[in-house]
CSV table of C-alpha atoms in Angstrom, one decimal:
chain,number,residue,atom,x,y,z
A,1,MET,CA,0.0,0.0,0.0
A,2,ARG,CA,1.9,3.0,-1.3
A,3,PHE,CA,0.6,6.6,-1.7
A,4,ASP,CA,2.0,10.0,-1.0
A,5,LEU,CA,0.9,13.3,0.5
A,6,VAL,CA,-0.1,14.6,-3.0
A,7,ASP,CA,-2.6,11.7,-3.2
A,8,LEU,CA,-4.1,12.6,0.1
A,9,GLN,CA,-4.2,16.4,-0.6
A,10,LEU,CA,-5.9,15.6,-3.9
A,11,PHE,CA,-8.4,13.2,-2.3
A,12,VAL,CA,-9.4,15.8,0.3
A,13,ALA,CA,-9.8,18.4,-2.4
A,14,VAL,CA,-12.0,16.1,-4.5
A,15,ALA,CA,-14.0,15.1,-1.4
A,16,GLU,CA,-14.6,18.8,-0.4
A,17,THR,CA,-15.5,20.0,-3.9
A,18,ARG,CA,-17.4,16.8,-4.9
A,19,SER,CA,-15.6,16.9,-8.2
A,20,ILE,CA,-12.4,15.4,-9.6
A,21,THR,CA,-12.0,18.3,-12.0
A,22,ASN,CA,-12.4,21.0,-9.2
A,23,GLY,CA,-10.2,19.0,-6.9
A,24,ALA,CA,-7.5,18.7,-9.5
A,25,GLN,CA,-7.6,22.4,-10.0
A,26,ARG,CA,-7.3,23.1,-6.3
A,27,VAL,CA,-4.1,21.2,-6.0
A,28,HIS,CA,-2.8,22.2,-9.4
A,29,LEU,CA,-2.9,18.9,-11.1
A,30,ALA,CA,-3.9,18.1,-14.7
A,31,LEU,CA,-7.3,16.2,-14.8
A,32,ALA,CA,-5.7,13.1,-16.3
A,33,SER,CA,-3.1,13.0,-13.7
A,34,ALA,CA,-5.6,13.5,-10.9
A,35,SER,CA,-7.9,10.7,-12.2
A,36,ALA,CA,-4.9,8.4,-12.4
A,37,ARG,CA,-3.9,9.1,-8.8
A,38,ILE,CA,-7.5,8.5,-7.5
A,39,LYS,CA,-7.6,5.2,-9.4
A,40,GLY,CA,-4.2,4.3,-8.0
A,41,LEU,CA,-5.4,5.0,-4.5
A,42,GLU,CA,-8.4,2.8,-5.0
A,43,ALA,CA,-6.2,0.0,-6.4
A,44,ALA,CA,-3.7,0.4,-3.5
A,45,LEU,CA,-6.4,0.2,-0.9
A,46,GLY,CA,-8.5,-2.4,-2.6
A,47,VAL,CA,-11.8,-0.5,-2.3
A,48,SER,CA,-13.9,2.1,-4.2
A,49,LEU,CA,-13.5,5.5,-2.6
A,50,LEU,CA,-15.9,7.5,-4.9
A,51,ARG,CA,-19.2,7.0,-6.7
A,52,ARG,CA,-18.9,8.8,-10.0
A,53,GLY,CA,-22.0,10.5,-11.5
A,54,ARG,CA,-23.0,13.1,-14.0
A,55,ARG,CA,-23.1,15.8,-11.4
A,56,GLY,CA,-19.8,15.0,-9.7
A,57,VAL,CA,-18.7,12.3,-7.2
A,58,GLU,CA,-19.9,11.0,-3.8
A,59,LEU,CA,-17.8,9.4,-1.2
A,60,THR,CA,-18.3,5.7,-0.4
A,61,ALA,CA,-18.2,4.6,3.3
A,62,ALA,CA,-14.5,3.7,2.7
A,63,GLY,CA,-14.0,7.2,1.2
A,64,GLU,CA,-15.5,8.9,4.3
A,65,THR,CA,-13.1,6.9,6.4
A,66,LEU,CA,-10.1,7.9,4.3
A,67,LEU,CA,-11.2,11.5,4.3
A,68,ASP,CA,-11.2,11.5,8.1
A,69,HIS,CA,-7.7,10.0,8.3
A,70,ALA,CA,-6.3,12.1,5.5
A,71,ARG,CA,-7.3,15.3,7.2
A,72,VAL,CA,-5.5,14.2,10.4
A,73,VAL,CA,-2.4,13.2,8.4
A,74,LEU,CA,-2.3,16.5,6.6
A,75,HIS,CA,-2.9,18.5,9.8
A,76,ASN,CA,0.0,16.6,11.5
A,77,VAL,CA,2.3,17.2,8.5
A,78,GLU,CA,1.5,20.9,8.6
A,79,THR,CA,2.1,21.0,12.3
A,80,MET,CA,5.4,19.2,11.8
A,81,ARG,CA,6.5,21.6,9.1
A,82,GLY,CA,5.5,24.6,11.2
A,83,ASP,CA,7.2,23.4,14.3
A,84,LEU,CA,10.5,22.4,12.5
A,85,ALA,CA,10.5,25.7,10.7
A,86,ALA,CA,10.0,27.5,13.9
A,87,PHE,CA,13.0,25.7,15.4
A,88,ALA,CA,15.1,26.6,12.3
A,89,ARG,CA,14.3,30.2,13.1
A,90,GLY,CA,15.1,29.8,16.7
A,91,VAL,CA,11.5,30.1,17.7
A,92,LYS,CA,9.2,27.5,19.5
A,93,ALA,CA,7.0,24.5,18.8
A,94,THR,CA,3.3,25.3,19.1
A,95,VAL,CA,0.4,23.4,20.7
A,96,ARG,CA,-3.0,24.2,19.3
A,97,PHE,CA,-5.5,24.2,22.2
A,98,LEU,CA,-9.3,24.9,22.2
A,99,ALA,CA,-11.2,25.8,25.4
A,100,ASN,CA,-14.6,26.8,26.5
A,101,THR,CA,-15.4,30.1,28.2
A,102,SER,CA,-15.0,29.1,31.8
A,103,GLY,CA,-11.9,26.9,31.1
A,104,LEU,CA,-10.3,29.8,29.3
A,105,SER,CA,-11.1,32.5,31.8
A,106,GLU,CA,-11.0,30.7,35.2
A,107,TYR,CA,-8.8,27.6,34.9
A,108,LEU,CA,-6.1,28.0,32.2
A,109,PRO,CA,-4.4,31.4,32.6
A,110,LYS,CA,-2.2,30.4,35.7
A,111,THR,CA,-1.9,26.8,34.7
A,112,LEU,CA,-0.7,27.7,31.2
A,113,ALA,CA,1.6,30.4,32.5
A,114,ALA,CA,3.3,27.8,34.8
A,115,PHE,CA,3.7,25.4,31.9
A,116,LEU,CA,5.2,28.0,29.6
A,117,ALA,CA,7.6,29.1,32.3
A,118,GLU,CA,8.9,25.5,32.5
A,119,HIS,CA,9.1,25.0,28.8
A,120,PRO,CA,10.5,28.1,27.1
A,121,HIS,CA,10.7,26.4,23.6
A,122,ILE,CA,6.9,25.6,23.5
A,123,SER,CA,4.2,28.1,22.7
A,124,ILE,CA,0.4,27.6,22.9
A,125,ASP,CA,-2.3,29.0,20.6
A,126,VAL,CA,-5.5,29.0,22.6
A,127,GLU,CA,-8.9,29.7,21.0
A,128,GLU,CA,-12.3,29.9,22.7
A,129,HIS,CA,-15.1,27.7,21.3
A,130,GLU,CA,-18.3,26.1,22.6
A,131,SER,CA,-17.7,22.5,23.9
A,132,GLY,CA,-19.6,20.9,20.9
A,133,GLU,CA,-17.4,22.8,18.5
A,134,ILE,CA,-14.3,21.7,20.4
A,135,ALA,CA,-15.4,18.0,20.1
A,136,ARG,CA,-15.9,18.4,16.3
A,137,ALA,CA,-12.6,20.1,15.8
A,138,ILE,CA,-10.7,17.5,17.8
A,139,ALA,CA,-12.4,14.7,16.0
A,140,ALA,CA,-11.4,16.3,12.6
A,141,GLY,CA,-7.8,16.8,13.7
A,142,ALA,CA,-8.0,20.6,13.5
A,143,ALA,CA,-6.5,21.0,17.0
A,144,ASP,CA,-4.2,19.1,19.3
A,145,LEU,CA,-6.0,19.4,22.6
A,146,GLY,CA,-9.2,20.8,24.0
A,147,LEU,CA,-10.7,21.6,27.4
A,148,ALA,CA,-14.5,21.1,27.2
A,149,ALA,CA,-17.6,20.1,29.0
A,150,GLU,CA,-17.4,16.3,29.3
A,151,HIS,CA,-21.1,15.8,28.3
A,152,ALA,CA,-20.4,17.3,24.9
A,153,LEU,CA,-17.7,14.8,24.0
A,154,PRO,CA,-18.6,11.8,21.8
A,155,ASP,CA,-17.3,8.3,22.6
A,156,ASN,CA,-14.5,8.5,20.0
A,157,ILE,CA,-12.8,11.4,21.8
A,158,GLU,CA,-10.4,10.4,24.5
A,159,ARG,CA,-10.7,12.5,27.7
A,160,ILE,CA,-9.1,13.0,31.2
A,161,ALA,CA,-11.2,14.5,34.0
A,162,PHE,CA,-10.1,18.0,34.8
A,163,SER,CA,-12.4,19.8,37.2
A,164,GLU,CA,-16.0,20.5,38.2
A,165,ASP,CA,-17.6,23.4,36.3
A,166,ARG,CA,-21.1,24.0,37.7
A,167,LEU,CA,-23.0,26.9,36.2
A,168,VAL,CA,-24.9,29.1,38.8
A,169,LEU,CA,-27.1,32.1,38.9
A,170,VAL,CA,-25.9,35.4,40.6
A,171,ALA,CA,-28.2,38.1,41.8
A,172,THR,CA,-27.7,41.2,43.9
A,173,ARG,CA,-28.2,40.7,47.6
A,174,HIS,CA,-31.3,42.8,47.5
A,175,ASP,CA,-33.0,40.5,45.0
A,176,GLU,CA,-35.9,38.3,46.1
A,177,LEU,CA,-33.8,35.3,44.8
A,178,ALA,CA,-30.9,36.2,47.0
A,179,ASN,CA,-32.0,33.9,49.9
A,180,ARG,CA,-32.8,30.9,47.6
A,181,ARG,CA,-30.4,28.0,47.6
A,182,GLN,CA,-31.4,26.9,44.1
A,183,VAL,CA,-33.6,27.8,41.2
A,184,GLU,CA,-34.9,26.4,38.0
A,185,PHE,CA,-33.7,28.2,34.9
A,186,ARG,CA,-37.3,28.5,33.6
A,187,GLU,CA,-38.1,30.7,36.7
A,188,VAL,CA,-35.7,33.4,35.6
A,189,VAL,CA,-35.7,33.4,31.8
A,190,GLU,CA,-38.0,36.4,31.6
A,191,ARG,CA,-35.8,38.6,33.8
A,192,ASP,CA,-33.2,41.2,32.8
A,193,PHE,CA,-29.8,39.5,32.3
A,194,VAL,CA,-26.2,40.7,32.3
A,195,GLY,CA,-24.0,38.4,30.2
A,196,LEU,CA,-20.9,37.9,28.1
A,197,ILE,CA,-20.5,39.3,24.6
A,198,THR,CA,-22.4,37.3,22.0
A,199,SER,CA,-19.2,35.8,20.5
A,200,SER,CA,-18.4,33.9,23.7
A,201,ALA,CA,-19.0,30.1,23.9
A,202,LEU,CA,-20.8,30.4,27.2
A,203,HIS,CA,-23.3,33.0,25.8
A,204,THR,CA,-24.1,30.5,23.0
A,205,HIS,CA,-24.6,27.7,25.5
A,206,ILE,CA,-26.9,29.7,27.9
A,207,ALA,CA,-28.9,31.2,25.0
A,208,GLY,CA,-29.4,27.8,23.5
A,209,HIS,CA,-31.0,26.5,26.8
A,210,ALA,CA,-33.3,29.6,26.9
A,211,ALA,CA,-34.4,28.9,23.3
A,212,ARG,CA,-35.3,25.3,24.3
A,213,LEU,CA,-37.7,27.0,26.8
A,214,GLY,CA,-39.1,29.0,24.0
A,215,THR,CA,-37.5,32.3,25.3
A,216,ARG,CA,-34.9,34.7,24.1
A,217,LEU,CA,-32.9,36.2,26.9
A,218,ARG,CA,-33.2,39.9,27.5
A,219,PHE,CA,-29.7,41.4,28.1
A,220,ARG,CA,-29.3,44.8,29.7
A,221,ALA,CA,-25.6,44.7,29.3
A,222,ARG,CA,-23.0,42.4,27.6
A,223,LEU,CA,-19.3,42.5,28.8
A,224,ASN,CA,-16.2,40.5,28.2
A,225,ASN,CA,-15.3,39.2,31.7
A,226,PHE,CA,-17.0,37.8,34.8
A,227,ASP,CA,-15.7,40.5,37.2
A,228,ALA,CA,-17.4,43.2,35.1
A,229,ILE,CA,-20.6,41.1,35.0
A,230,GLY,CA,-20.5,40.7,38.8
A,231,GLN,CA,-20.3,44.5,39.3
A,232,MET,CA,-23.3,45.0,37.1
A,233,VAL,CA,-25.2,42.4,39.0
A,234,ALA,CA,-24.3,43.9,42.3
A,235,ALA,CA,-25.6,47.3,41.0
A,236,GLY,CA,-29.0,45.6,40.3
A,237,ILE,CA,-28.9,45.8,36.6
A,238,GLY,CA,-29.9,42.1,36.2
A,239,VAL,CA,-29.1,38.5,37.0
A,240,ALA,CA,-26.3,36.5,35.4
A,241,VAL,CA,-25.3,32.9,34.8
A,242,MET,CA,-21.6,32.1,35.3
A,243,PRO,CA,-19.3,29.3,36.4
A,244,GLU,CA,-19.4,28.7,40.1
A,245,ILE,CA,-15.7,29.2,40.5
A,246,ALA,CA,-16.0,32.8,39.1
A,247,ALA,CA,-19.2,33.5,41.0
A,248,ARG,CA,-17.7,32.6,44.4
A,249,ARG,CA,-14.6,34.6,43.6
A,250,CYS,CA,-16.7,37.7,42.7
A,251,ALA,CA,-19.0,37.2,45.8
A,252,ARG,CA,-16.0,37.7,48.1
A,253,SER,CA,-15.7,41.3,47.1
A,254,MET,CA,-19.1,42.2,45.6
A,255,LYS,CA,-22.6,42.3,47.0
A,256,ILE,CA,-24.0,39.4,45.1
A,257,ASN,CA,-25.4,36.0,46.2
A,258,VAL,CA,-24.8,32.7,44.4
A,259,ILE,CA,-27.8,30.5,43.6
A,260,ARG,CA,-27.5,27.0,42.2
A,261,ILE,CA,-29.3,26.2,39.0
A,262,ARG,CA,-31.3,23.0,39.4
A,263,ASP,CA,-31.3,22.1,35.6
A,264,PRO,CA,-29.1,19.1,34.7
A,265,TRP,CA,-27.2,21.1,32.1
A,266,ALA,CA,-25.8,23.4,34.7
A,267,ASN,CA,-23.9,20.5,36.4
A,268,ARG,CA,-20.8,20.1,34.2
A,269,ARG,CA,-17.4,18.6,34.3
A,270,LEU,CA,-14.5,19.9,32.3
A,271,ALA,CA,-12.3,17.3,30.6
A,272,ILE,CA,-9.0,17.5,28.7
A,273,CYS,CA,-9.7,15.9,25.4
A,274,ALA,CA,-7.7,14.7,22.4
A,275,ARG,CA,-8.3,12.4,19.4
A,276,SER,CA,-5.6,10.1,20.8
A,277,PHE,CA,-3.3,11.0,23.7
A,278,LYS,CA,-0.7,8.5,22.5
A,279,THR,CA,-0.3,10.0,19.0
A,280,LEU,CA,0.0,13.6,20.2
A,281,PRO,CA,3.2,15.6,19.3
A,282,ARG,CA,5.6,15.6,22.2
A,283,PRO,CA,4.9,19.3,23.2
A,284,ALA,CA,1.2,18.5,23.5
A,285,LYS,CA,2.0,15.4,25.5
A,286,LEU,CA,4.0,17.5,28.0
A,287,LEU,CA,1.1,19.9,28.3
A,288,VAL,CA,-1.3,17.0,29.0
A,289,GLU,CA,0.9,15.8,31.7
A,290,HIS,CA,1.1,19.2,33.3
A,291,LEU,CA,-2.7,19.6,33.1
A,292,ARG,CA,-3.2,16.1,34.6
A,293,LYS,CA,-1.1,17.1,37.6
A,294,VAL,CA,-3.1,20.2,38.3
A,295,ALA,CA,-6.5,18.6,37.7
A,296,GLN,CA,-8.9,19.2,40.6
């Protein structure tokens, strides 16, 4: 079984464009050469990868499997090229890391700072995404590691438990809810809210649960961090949903109370996730070990 990176690049291009002609153009190959390479792939693997029709091509089940693996291989090759080129310039290897809002704002800054101080030749690119998006990106090989709500991870994603990440409601101490120990989300969806900016993963998560109750949350203010949200809540502008770790921290210096949300979706665990921990590049493996040591 012999095929090269050009074959994989061509196959991904054909699969994404659903056309051998357009796929060949994308990777700058002549149509005849592209057709021969696809046939060579099928012969080498002993399976049909494409169903050819008048309007283009469709992937067979084997083709879908190859597409999944090809994307991972090409991502790893690009990562290798980038990391080696960085070393050639005297720069650093890079770990691509995706995290949800609470992970990024509450758990990772100090943890990643300690890791980077110990490993001066490694850098980390961190992006914020909703947990479901993180799962899809990890499965597709678009990132090395993720920190996401465990319930959003499918069975084919490996994970290591990291910490509890309960979501709670916060209200000013003068609010009628302030003395409640817990509340159902449906009891408060008609209230004024203070929340994160709309591009945040947590905003998307909370707004989605409000939509399932047939409601669109009414925001008096949207801000970019939990401390600013806490100050708005303390001033009586509205209630807010935030991670319990952030809410407890804010409550120590602000006149707000923390009320548990009874709904099951508010009880979350964060997990470190990867497509396969064994096949990660060494810098990513070092980061996993660091995160495992600090897991709560």
